[in-house]
Coordinates of N, CA and C in Angstrom, one line a residue:
R430 N 82.1 6.3 -130.3 CA 83.0 7.1 -129.6 C 82.3 8.0 -128.6
D431 N 82.9 8.3 -127.5 CA 82.2 9.0 -126.4 C 83.1 9.9 -125.7
R432 N 82.9 11.2 -125.7 CA 83.7 12.2 -125.0 C 83.2 12.5 -123.6
S433 N 82.2 11.8 -123.2 CA 81.6 12.0 -121.8 C 82.4 11.1 -120.8
P434 N 82.3 11.4 -119.5 CA 82.9 10.6 -118.5 C 82.5 9.1 -118.6
S435 N 83.3 8.2 -118.0 CA 83.1 6.8 -118.2 C 81.9 6.3 -117.4
R436 N 81.3 7.1 -116.5 CA 80.1 6.7 -115.8 C 78.9 7.4 -116.3
G437 N 77.7 6.8 -116.1 CA 76.5 7.4 -116.6 C 75.5 6.4 -117.1
L438 N 74.7 6.7 -118.1 CA 73.8 5.7 -118.6 C 74.5 4.5 -119.2
G439 N 75.7 4.6 -119.6 CA 76.4 3.5 -120.2 C 76.6 2.4 -119.1
D440 N 76.7 2.8 -117.8 CA 76.8 1.8 -116.8 C 75.5 1.1 -116.6
V441 N 74.4 1.8 -116.8 CA 73.1 1.2 -116.7 C 72.9 0.1 -117.7
Y442 N 73.4 0.4 -119.0 CA 73.2 -0.6 -120.0 C 74.3 -1.7 -120.0
K443 N 75.2 -1.6 -119.0 CA 76.3 -2.6 -118.9 C 77.1 -2.8 -120.2
R444 N 77.5 -1.6 -120.8 CA 78.4 -1.7 -121.9 C 79.8 -1.9 -121.5
Q445 N 80.6 -2.4 -122.4 CA 82.0 -2.7 -122.1 C 82.9 -1.7 -122.7
L446 N 83.9 -1.2 -121.9 CA 84.9 -0.3 -122.4 C 86.0 -1.1 -123.2
V447 N 86.1 -0.7 -124.4 CA 87.1 -1.4 -125.3 C 88.4 -0.7 -125.3
S448 N 88.4 0.6 -125.4 CA 89.7 1.4 -125.4 C 89.4 2.8 -124.9
K449 N 90.5 3.5 -124.5 CA 90.5 4.9 -124.1 C 91.6 5.6 -124.8
T450 N 91.4 6.8 -125.4 CA 92.4 7.6 -126.0 C 92.5 8.9 -125.4
D451 N 93.7 9.3 -125.0 CA 93.9 10.7 -124.5 C 94.1 11.7 -125.7
N452 N 93.3 12.7 -125.7 CA 93.4 13.7 -126.8 C 94.3 14.8 -126.5
E453 N 94.8 15.5 -127.5 CA 95.7 16.7 -127.3 C 95.1 17.8 -126.5
D454 N 93.7 18.0 -126.6 CA 93.1 19.1 -126.0 C 92.7 18.8 -124.5
G455 N 93.2 17.6 -124.0 CA 92.9 17.3 -122.6 C 91.7 16.4 -122.4
T456 N 90.9 16.2 -123.4 CA 89.7 15.4 -123.3 C 90.1 13.9 -123.6
H457 N 89.2 13.0 -123.3 CA 89.4 11.6 -123.6 C 88.3 11.0 -124.4
T458 N 88.7 10.1 -125.3 CA 87.7 9.4 -126.2 C 87.6 8.0 -125.7
F459 N 86.4 7.6 -125.4 CA 86.1 6.2 -125.0 C 85.4 5.4 -126.1
H460 N 85.8 4.2 -126.3 CA 85.2 3.3 -127.3 C 84.5 2.2 -126.6
W461 N 83.1 2.1 -126.7 CA 82.3 1.2 -126.0 C 81.8 0.1 -126.9
R462 N 81.5 -1.1 -126.3 CA 80.8 -2.2 -127.0 C 79.5 -2.4 -126.2
E463 N 78.4 -2.4 -126.9 CA 77.1 -2.6 -126.3 C 76.9 -4.1 -126.3
N464 N 76.2 -4.6 -125.2 CA 76.0 -6.0 -125.0 C 74.7 -6.5 -125.7
F465 N 73.9 -5.6 -126.3 CA 72.7 -5.9 -127.0 C 72.3 -4.8 -127.9
P466 N 71.5 -5.1 -129.0 CA 71.2 -4.0 -129.9 C 70.4 -2.9 -129.2
M467 N 70.7 -1.7 -129.6 CA 69.9 -0.6 -129.0 C 69.9 0.6 -129.9
V468 N 68.9 1.5 -129.9 CA 68.9 2.6 -130.7 C 69.8 3.7 -130.1
S469 N 70.1 4.7 -130.9 CA 71.2 5.6 -130.5 C 70.6 6.8 -129.7
Y470 N 69.4 6.8 -129.3 CA 68.8 7.9 -128.5 C 68.0 7.3 -127.4
L471 N 67.7 8.1 -126.4 CA 66.9 7.7 -125.3 C 65.6 8.5 -125.4
I472 N 64.5 7.7 -125.3 CA 63.2 8.4 -125.4 C 62.9 9.0 -124.0
S473 N 63.3 8.4 -123.0 CA 63.1 8.9 -121.6 C 64.3 8.6 -120.7
F474 N 64.6 9.6 -119.8 CA 65.7 9.3 -118.9 C 65.4 8.2 -117.9
A475 N 64.1 7.9 -117.8 CA 63.7 6.8 -116.9 C 64.1 5.4 -117.4
V476 N 64.6 5.4 -118.7 CA 65.0 4.1 -119.3 C 66.1 3.5 -118.4
G477 N 67.0 4.2 -117.8 CA 68.0 3.7 -117.0 C 67.4 2.9 -115.8
E478 N 66.4 3.5 -115.2 CA 65.7 2.8 -114.1 C 65.1 1.5 -114.5
Y479 N 64.4 1.5 -115.7 CA 63.7 0.3 -116.2 C 64.7 -0.8 -116.5
V480 N 65.9 -0.4 -117.1 CA 66.9 -1.4 -117.4 C 67.4 -2.0 -116.1
Q481 N 67.6 -1.3 -115.0 CA 68.1 -1.8 -113.8 C 67.0 -2.7 -113.1
I482 N 65.8 -2.4 -113.3 CA 64.7 -3.2 -112.8 C 64.7 -4.6 -113.5
D483 N 64.8 -4.5 -114.8 CA 64.8 -5.8 -115.6 C 66.1 -6.6 -115.3
D484 N 67.2 -5.9 -115.1 CA 68.5 -6.6 -114.8 C 68.3 -7.4 -113.5
K485 N 67.6 -6.9 -112.6 CA 67.5 -7.5 -111.3 C 66.4 -8.6 -111.3
Y486 N 65.2 -8.3 -111.9 CA 64.1 -9.2 -111.8 C 63.8 -10.0 -113.0
K487 N 64.4 -9.6 -114.2 CA 64.4 -10.4 -115.4 C 62.9 -10.8 -115.8
L488 N 62.1 -9.8 -115.9 CA 60.7 -10.1 -116.2 C 60.3 -9.9 -117.7
L489 N 61.2 -9.2 -118.5 CA 61.0 -9.0 -119.9 C 61.5 -10.2 -120.7
K490 N 60.6 -11.1 -121.1 CA 61.0 -12.3 -121.8 C 60.1 -12.5 -123.0
P491 N 60.6 -13.2 -124.1 CA 59.9 -13.4 -125.3 C 58.6 -14.2 -125.0
G492 N 57.6 -14.0 -125.8 CA 56.4 -14.8 -125.7 C 55.3 -14.3 -124.7
K493 N 55.6 -13.2 -124.0 CA 54.7 -12.7 -123.0 C 53.7 -11.7 -123.6
R494 N 52.5 -11.7 -122.9 CA 51.5 -10.6 -123.2 C 51.7 -9.5 -122.1
I495 N 52.1 -8.3 -122.6 CA 52.5 -7.2 -121.8 C 51.6 -6.0 -122.0
L496 N 51.2 -5.4 -120.8 CA 50.4 -4.2 -120.9 C 51.2 -3.1 -120.2
E497 N 51.3 -1.9 -120.9 CA 51.9 -0.7 -120.3 C 50.8 0.3 -120.0
L498 N 50.8 0.7 -118.8 CA 49.8 1.7 -118.3 C 50.6 3.0 -118.1
G499 N 50.2 4.1 -118.7 CA 50.9 5.3 -118.6 C 52.2 5.3 -119.4
S500 N 52.2 4.9 -120.6 CA 53.4 4.5 -121.4 C 54.1 5.8 -121.9
Y501 N 53.5 6.9 -122.0 CA 54.2 8.1 -122.6 C 55.3 8.5 -121.6
P502 N 56.5 8.9 -122.2 CA 56.8 9.1 -123.6 C 57.4 7.9 -124.3
G503 N 57.5 6.7 -123.6 CA 57.9 5.5 -124.3 C 59.1 4.8 -123.7
G504 N 59.5 5.1 -122.5 CA 60.6 4.5 -121.9 C 60.6 3.0 -121.8
W505 N 59.5 2.5 -121.2 CA 59.4 1.0 -121.1 C 59.3 0.4 -122.5
S506 N 58.6 1.1 -123.4 CA 58.5 0.6 -124.8 C 59.8 0.4 -125.4
Q507 N 60.7 1.4 -125.2 CA 62.1 1.3 -125.8 C 62.8 0.1 -125.2
V508 N 62.7 -0.1 -123.9 CA 63.5 -1.2 -123.3 C 62.9 -2.5 -123.7
I509 N 61.6 -2.6 -123.8 CA 61.0 -3.9 -124.3 C 61.4 -4.1 -125.8
N510 N 61.4 -3.1 -126.6 CA 61.7 -3.2 -128.0 C 63.2 -3.7 -128.1
E511 N 64.1 -3.2 -127.3 CA 65.5 -3.5 -127.4 C 65.8 -4.9 -126.8
R512 N 65.2 -5.2 -125.7 CA 65.5 -6.4 -125.0 C 64.7 -7.6 -125.4
V513 N 63.6 -7.4 -126.1 CA 62.7 -8.5 -126.5 C 62.6 -8.6 -128.0
F514 N 62.1 -7.6 -128.7 CA 61.9 -7.7 -130.1 C 63.2 -7.7 -130.9
L515 N 64.1 -6.8 -130.6 CA 65.4 -6.8 -131.4 C 66.3 -8.0 -131.1
K516 N 66.2 -8.6 -130.0 CA 67.0 -9.8 -129.7 C 66.3 -11.1 -130.1
N517 N 65.0 -11.0 -130.3 CA 64.2 -12.2 -130.7 C 63.3 -11.8 -131.9
R518 N 63.8 -11.9 -133.1 CA 63.0 -11.4 -134.2 C 61.7 -12.2 -134.4
N519 N 61.7 -13.4 -134.1 CA 60.5 -14.2 -134.2 C 59.6 -14.3 -133.0
S520 N 59.9 -13.4 -132.0 CA 59.2 -13.4 -130.8 C 57.7 -13.3 -131.0
R521 N 56.9 -14.0 -130.2 CA 55.4 -14.0 -130.2 C 54.9 -13.0 -129.1
T522 N 55.8 -12.2 -128.7 CA 55.5 -11.2 -127.6 C 54.4 -10.2 -128.1
S523 N 53.4 -9.9 -127.3 CA 52.4 -9.0 -127.6 C 52.4 -7.9 -126.6
V524 N 52.5 -6.6 -127.0 CA 52.6 -5.5 -126.1 C 51.5 -4.4 -126.5
L525 N 50.7 -4.1 -125.5 CA 49.7 -3.0 -125.7 C 50.1 -1.9 -124.7
A526 N 50.4 -0.7 -125.2 CA 50.7 0.5 -124.4 C 49.6 1.5 -124.5
I527 N 49.2 2.0 -123.4 CA 48.2 3.1 -123.4 C 48.6 4.3 -122.6
D528 N 48.1 5.4 -122.9 CA 48.3 6.7 -122.2 C 47.2 7.7 -122.7
I529 N 47.0 8.7 -121.9 CA 46.1 9.8 -122.3 C 46.8 10.8 -123.2
K530 N 48.1 10.7 -123.2 CA 49.0 11.5 -124.1 C 49.4 10.7 -125.3
K531 N 49.3 11.3 -126.5 CA 49.7 10.6 -127.7 C 51.2 10.3 -127.7
M532 N 51.5 9.0 -128.0 CA 52.9 8.6 -128.0 C 53.3 8.1 -129.4
D533 N 54.5 8.5 -129.9 CA 55.0 8.0 -131.1 C 55.2 6.5 -131.0
S534 N 55.0 5.7 -132.1 CA 55.1 4.3 -132.1 C 56.6 3.9 -131.8
V535 N 56.8 2.8 -131.1 CA 58.1 2.2 -130.9 C 58.1 0.8 -131.3
G536 N 58.9 0.5 -132.4 CA 59.0 -0.9 -132.8 C 57.7 -1.5 -133.1
S537 N 57.5 -2.8 -132.6 CA 56.3 -3.6 -132.8 C 55.3 -3.4 -131.7
I538 N 55.4 -2.4 -130.8 CA 54.5 -2.1 -129.7 C 53.3 -1.3 -130.2
F539 N 52.1 -1.8 -129.9 CA 50.9 -1.2 -130.3 C 50.4 -0.2 -129.2
F540 N 50.3 1.1 -129.6 CA 49.9 2.1 -128.7 C 48.4 2.6 -128.9
M541 N 47.7 2.8 -127.8 CA 46.3 3.4 -127.9 C 46.3 4.6 -127.0
E542 N 45.7 5.7 -127.5 CA 45.5 6.9 -126.7 C 44.1 6.8 -126.0
V543 N 44.2 6.3 -124.8 CA 43.0 6.0 -124.0 C 43.3 6.1 -122.5
S544 N 42.3 6.4 -121.7 CA 42.4 6.5 -120.3 C 42.3 5.1 -119.7
F545 N 43.1 4.8 -118.7 CA 43.1 3.5 -118.0 C 41.7 3.3 -117.3
L546 N 41.1 4.4 -116.8 CA 39.9 4.4 -116.0 C 38.6 4.5 -116.9
S547 N 38.8 4.6 -118.2 CA 37.6 4.8 -119.0 C 36.9 3.6 -119.4
K548 N 35.6 3.7 -119.7 CA 34.8 2.6 -120.2 C 35.3 2.1 -121.5
R549 N 35.8 3.0 -122.3 CA 36.4 2.6 -123.6 C 37.5 1.6 -123.5
F550 N 38.4 1.9 -122.5 CA 39.5 0.9 -122.3 C 39.0 -0.4 -121.9
N551 N 38.0 -0.4 -121.0 CA 37.4 -1.6 -120.5 C 36.7 -2.4 -121.6
N552 N 36.1 -1.7 -122.5 CA 35.5 -2.3 -123.7 C 36.5 -2.9 -124.6
I553 N 37.6 -2.2 -124.8 CA 38.7 -2.7 -125.7 C 39.3 -4.0 -125.1
L554 N 39.4 -4.1 -123.8 CA 39.9 -5.3 -123.2 C 38.9 -6.5 -123.4
N555 N 37.7 -6.2 -123.2 CA 36.7 -7.2 -123.2 C 36.4 -7.7 -124.7
Q556 N 36.7 -6.9 -125.7 CA 36.4 -7.2 -127.0 C 37.6 -7.7 -127.8
T557 N 38.8 -7.1 -127.5 CA 40.0 -7.4 -128.3 C 41.1 -8.1 -127.5
Y558 N 41.2 -7.8 -126.2 CA 42.3 -8.4 -125.4 C 41.6 -9.3 -124.3
K559 N 41.0 -10.4 -124.7 CA 40.2 -11.2 -123.8 C 41.1 -12.0 -122.9
E560 N 42.3 -12.4 -123.3 CA 43.2 -13.2 -122.5 C 43.9 -12.3 -121.5
N561 N 44.2 -12.8 -120.3 CA 44.9 -12.0 -119.3 C 46.4 -11.8 -119.7
F562 N 47.0 -10.9 -119.0 CA 48.4 -10.5 -119.3 C 49.4 -11.2 -118.4
D563 N 50.6 -11.4 -118.9 CA 51.7 -12.0 -118.1 C 52.4 -10.9 -117.3
L564 N 52.4 -9.7 -117.8 CA 53.2 -8.6 -117.2 C 52.4 -7.3 -117.4
I565 N 52.2 -6.6 -116.3 CA 51.7 -5.2 -116.4 C 52.7 -4.2 -115.8
L566 N 52.9 -3.2 -116.6 CA 53.9 -2.1 -116.2 C 53.1 -0.8 -116.0
S567 N 53.2 -0.3 -114.8 CA 52.4 1.0 -114.5 C 53.4 2.1 -114.1
D568 N 53.4 3.1 -115.0 CA 54.2 4.3 -114.7 C 53.3 5.5 -114.6
M569 N 52.0 5.3 -114.2 CA 51.1 6.4 -114.2 C 51.2 7.2 -112.9
A570 N 50.8 8.5 -113.1 CA 50.6 9.4 -112.0 C 49.6 10.5 -112.4
P571 N 48.7 10.8 -111.5 CA 47.7 11.8 -111.8 C 48.3 13.2 -111.8
N572 N 47.6 14.1 -112.4 CA 48.0 15.5 -112.4 C 48.0 16.1 -111.0
T573 N 49.0 16.8 -110.6 CA 49.1 17.4 -109.3 C 48.1 18.6 -109.1
M574 N 47.7 18.8 -107.9 CA 46.8 19.9 -107.6 C 47.5 21.0 -106.8
G575 N 48.7 20.7 -106.3 CA 49.4 21.7 -105.5 C 49.2 21.6 -104.0
H576 N 48.4 20.6 -103.6 CA 48.2 20.3 -102.2 C 48.9 18.9 -101.9
K577 N 50.0 19.0 -101.2 CA 50.9 17.8 -101.0 C 50.1 16.6 -100.5
Q578 N 49.3 16.7 -99.5 CA 48.6 15.5 -99.0 C 47.6 15.0 -100.0
T579 N 46.9 15.9 -100.6 CA 45.9 15.5 -101.6 C 46.6 14.8 -102.8
D580 N 47.7 15.4 -103.3 CA 48.4 14.8 -104.4 C 48.9 13.4 -104.1
H581 N 49.4 13.2 -102.9 CA 49.9 11.9 -102.5 C 48.7 10.9 -102.4
L582 N 47.6 11.3 -101.9 CA 46.5 10.4 -101.8 C 46.0 10.0 -103.2
R583 N 46.0 11.0 -104.1 CA 45.6 10.7 -105.5 C 46.5 9.7 -106.2
I584 N 47.8 9.8 -105.9 CA 48.8 8.9 -106.5 C 48.6 7.5 -105.9
I585 N 48.4 7.4 -104.6 CA 48.3 6.1 -103.9 C 46.9 5.4 -104.3
T586 N 45.9 6.3 -104.5 CA 44.6 5.7 -104.9 C 44.7 5.1 -106.3
L587 N 45.4 5.8 -107.2 CA 45.6 5.3 -108.5 C 46.4 4.0 -108.5
C588 N 47.4 3.9 -107.6 CA 48.1 2.7 -107.5 C 47.2 1.5 -107.0
E589 N 46.3 1.8 -106.1 CA 45.4 0.8 -105.6 C 44.4 0.4 -106.7
Q590 N 44.1 1.3 -107.6 CA 43.2 0.9 -108.7 C 44.0 0.0 -109.7
V591 N 45.3 0.3 -109.9 CA 46.1 -0.6 -110.7 C 46.2 -2.0 -110.1
L592 N 46.3 -2.1 -108.7 CA 46.4 -3.4 -108.1 C 45.1 -4.1 -108.2
D593 N 44.0 -3.5 -108.0 CA 42.7 -4.1 -108.2 C 42.5 -4.6 -109.7
F594 N 42.9 -3.8 -110.6 CA 42.9 -4.2 -112.0 C 43.8 -5.4 -112.3
S595 N 45.0 -5.4 -111.8 CA 46.0 -6.4 -112.0 C 45.5 -7.8 -111.4
A596 N 44.8 -7.7 -110.3 CA 44.2 -8.9 -109.7 C 43.2 -9.6 -110.7
K597 N 42.6 -8.8 -111.5 CA 41.6 -9.4 -112.4 C 42.2 -9.7 -113.8
K598 N 43.2 -9.0 -114.2 CA 43.7 -9.1 -115.6 C 45.1 -9.7 -115.8
L599 N 45.7 -10.1 -114.7 CA 46.9 -10.9 -114.8 C 46.7 -12.4 -114.7
N600 N 47.6 -13.1 -115.4 CA 47.6 -14.6 -115.2 C 48.0 -14.9 -113.8
K601 N 47.7 -16.1 -113.4 CA 48.0 -16.6 -112.0 C 49.5 -16.3 -111.7
K602 N 50.4 -16.6 -112.6 CA 51.9 -16.4 -112.3 C 52.4 -15.1 -112.9
G603 N 51.5 -14.2 -113.2 CA 51.9 -12.9 -113.8 C 52.6 -12.0 -112.8
S604 N 53.1 -10.9 -113.3 CA 53.8 -9.9 -112.5 C 53.4 -8.5 -112.8
L605 N 53.6 -7.6 -111.8 CA 53.3 -6.2 -111.9 C 54.5 -5.4 -111.5
I606 N 54.8 -4.4 -112.3 CA 55.8 -3.4 -111.8 C 55.1 -2.1 -111.7
L607 N 55.0 -1.6 -110.5 CA 54.2 -0.4 -110.2 C 55.0 0.7 -109.6
K608 N 55.0 1.8 -110.3 CA 55.8 3.0 -109.7 C 54.9 3.7 -108.7
F609 N 55.4 4.1 -107.6 CA 54.7 4.9 -106.6 C 55.6 5.9 -105.9
F610 N 55.1 6.7 -105.1 CA 55.9 7.7 -104.3 C 55.7 7.5 -102.8
R611 N 56.8 7.5 -102.1 CA 56.7 7.2 -100.7 C 56.0 8.4 -100.0
G612 N 55.2 8.0 -98.9 CA 54.5 9.0 -98.2 C 53.7 8.4 -97.1
A613 N 52.8 9.2 -96.4 CA 52.1 8.7 -95.3 C 51.1 7.6 -95.6
E614 N 50.6 7.6 -96.8 CA 49.6 6.6 -97.2 C 50.1 5.4 -97.9
D615 N 51.4 5.2 -98.1 CA 51.8 4.1 -99.0 C 51.7 2.8 -98.3
K616 N 51.7 2.7 -96.9 CA 51.6 1.5 -96.2 C 50.3 0.7 -96.5
D617 N 49.2 1.4 -96.6 CA 47.9 0.8 -97.0 C 48.0 0.1 -98.3
M618 N 48.6 0.9 -99.3 CA 48.7 0.4 -100.7 C 49.6 -0.9 -100.7
I619 N 50.7 -0.8 -100.0 CA 51.6 -2.0 -100.0 C 51.0 -3.2 -99.3
S620 N 50.2 -2.9 -98.2 CA 49.5 -4.0 -97.6 C 48.5 -4.7 -98.6
L621 N 47.8 -3.8 -99.4 CA 46.9 -4.3 -100.4 C 47.6 -5.2 -101.4
A622 N 48.8 -4.8 -101.8 CA 49.6 -5.6 -102.7 C 50.0 -6.9 -102.1
M623 N 50.3 -6.9 -100.9 CA 50.7 -8.2 -100.2 C 49.6 -9.1 -100.0
S624 N 48.3 -8.6 -100.0 CA 47.2 -9.4 -99.9 C 46.7 -10.0 -101.2
I625 N 47.3 -9.4 -102.3 CA 46.9 -9.9 -103.6 C 48.0 -10.8 -104.2
F626 N 49.3 -10.5 -103.9 CA 50.4 -11.2 -104.6 C 51.2 -12.0 -103.5
L627 N 51.7 -13.1 -104.0 CA 52.6 -13.9 -103.1 C 53.9 -13.2 -102.8
S628 N 54.3 -12.4 -103.7 CA 55.5 -11.6 -103.5 C 55.3 -10.1 -103.9
A629 N 55.6 -9.2 -103.0 CA 55.5 -7.7 -103.3 C 56.7 -7.1 -102.7
K630 N 57.7 -6.7 -103.5 CA 59.0 -6.2 -103.0 C 59.1 -4.7 -103.5
Q631 N 59.6 -3.9 -102.5 CA 59.9 -2.5 -102.9 C 61.4 -2.4 -103.4
Y632 N 61.5 -1.6 -104.5 CA 62.9 -1.5 -105.1 C 63.1 0.0 -105.6
K633 N 64.2 0.5 -105.3 CA 64.6 1.8 -105.8 C 65.9 1.7 -106.7
P634 N 65.8 1.8 -108.0 CA 67.0 1.6 -108.8 C 68.0 2.7 -108.5
K635 N 69.3 2.4 -108.7 CA 70.3 3.4 -108.5 C 70.2 4.5 -109.4
A636 N 69.6 4.3 -110.6 CA 69.5 5.4 -111.6 C 68.4 6.4 -111.2
S637 N 67.6 6.1 -110.2 CA 66.6 7.0 -109.7 C 67.2 8.0 -108.8
N638 N 66.7 9.3 -108.9 CA 67.3 10.4 -108.1 C 67.2 10.0 -106.6
S639 N 68.3 10.1 -105.9 CA 68.3 9.7 -104.5 C 67.4 10.7 -103.7
D640 N 67.2 11.9 -104.1 CA 66.4 12.9 -103.4 C 64.9 12.7 -103.7
S641 N 64.5 11.8 -104.6 CA 63.1 11.6 -105.0 C 62.5 10.5 -104.1
S642 N 61.2 10.7 -103.8 CA 60.5 9.6 -103.1 C 60.0 8.5 -104.0
E643 N 60.4 8.6 -105.2 CA 60.0 7.6 -106.2 C 60.5 6.2 -105.9
M644 N 59.6 5.2 -105.9 CA 59.9 3.8 -105.6 C 59.1 2.9 -106.6
Y645 N 59.5 1.7 -106.7 CA 58.8 0.7 -107.5 C 58.4 -0.5 -106.7
L646 N 57.2 -1.0 -106.9 CA 56.7 -2.2 -106.2 C 56.7 -3.3 -107.3
I647 N 57.5 -4.4 -107.0 CA 57.6 -5.5 -107.9 C 56.8 -6.7 -107.3
C648 N 55.7 -6.9 -108.0 CA 54.7 -8.0 -107.5 C 54.7 -9.2 -108.4
S649 N 54.5 -10.3 -107.9 CA 54.4 -11.5 -108.7 C 53.6 -12.6 -108.1
C650 N 52.9 -13.4 -108.9 CA 52.2 -14.6 -108.5 C 50.9 -14.2 -107.7
L651 N 49.8 -14.2 -108.3 CA 48.5 -13.9 -107.6 C 48.2 -14.9 -106.6
L652 N 47.7 -14.4 -105.4 CA 47.2 -15.3 -104.4 C 45.8 -15.8 -104.7
Y653 N 45.0 -14.9 -105.4 CA 43.7 -15.3 -105.8 C 43.3 -14.3 -106.9
T654 N 42.1 -14.6 -107.6 CA 41.8 -13.9 -108.8 C 41.5 -12.4 -108.6
S655 N 40.9 -12.0 -107.5 CA 40.6 -10.6 -107.3 C 40.5 -10.3 -105.9
P656 N 40.9 -9.0 -105.5 CA 40.9 -8.7 -104.1 C 39.5 -8.5 -103.5
S657 N 39.4 -8.6 -102.2 CA 38.1 -8.3 -101.6 C 37.8 -6.8 -101.7
P658 N 36.6 -6.4 -101.7 CA 36.2 -5.0 -101.8 C 36.8 -4.3 -100.6
R659 N 37.2 -3.0 -100.8 CA 37.7 -2.2 -99.7 C 37.5 -0.8 -100.0
D660 N 37.4 0.1 -99.0 CA 37.2 1.5 -99.2 C 38.4 2.1 -99.8
G661 N 38.2 3.0 -100.8 CA 39.4 3.7 -101.4 C 39.9 4.8 -100.6
L662 N 41.1 5.2 -100.9 CA 41.7 6.3 -100.1 C 41.0 7.7 -100.4
L663 N 40.3 7.8 -101.5 CA 39.7 9.1 -101.8 C 38.7 9.5 -100.8
S664 N 38.1 8.5 -100.0 CA 37.1 8.9 -99.0 C 37.8 9.6 -97.8
R665 N 39.1 9.5 -97.7 CA 39.9 10.1 -96.7 C 40.5 11.4 -97.1
M666 N 40.3 11.8 -98.3 CA 41.0 13.0 -98.8 C 40.3 14.3 -98.3
P667 N 41.1 15.3 -97.9 CA 40.5 16.5 -97.4 C 39.7 17.2 -98.5
S668 N 38.6 17.9 -98.1 CA 37.8 18.6 -99.1 C 38.5 19.9 -99.4
S669 N 38.4 20.4 -100.7 CA 39.1 21.6 -101.1 C 38.2 22.8 -100.8

């Protein structure tokens, strides 16, 4: 039962309205039916965005090897758990989630507290996760410094590093979902994505704040195994 208005995160999850009751105090009670198993809480408000992305591109499927970069607080993990593990009990899906912030475990997803850019993470991949991934999800963003231009360059540079990494660690037909923020430098990053992937599409979910510059880049099918060397954006950052 739900005393909230009929629009909201329920629309994101595509739940069905079964009945509506008018109460004596002027409120209304809504009875909903969910289309798939889900927990009764949201780990992150970004879950709505992730659900809309998967509804459109349908990249979360059983049997895939998935890597989450910047997984805290666990939004993507929750969506994967509900849409893959809970719907497919015998799924051979493998999910590794990493972040520099400790995250509570979600279902069958394995979490490691490690930096994406660290030698330790590289060693973990080389020793334990030798096979390439089918899907990489990146929700990372560096800490802001308070200088708008510098902060944007840092974000785009991190996105470029994820693209370089994905070119090496994705399967030929693999996919990448990369969150970025629009700004003066995003054209270079998008051009890099288009040089690596057969398809690189920009997408802004309806659940995303319309006032935010937040966007997602949905990339699929590698053109070749790794991008050609290029100068990073950090070389163009203003000195402090």
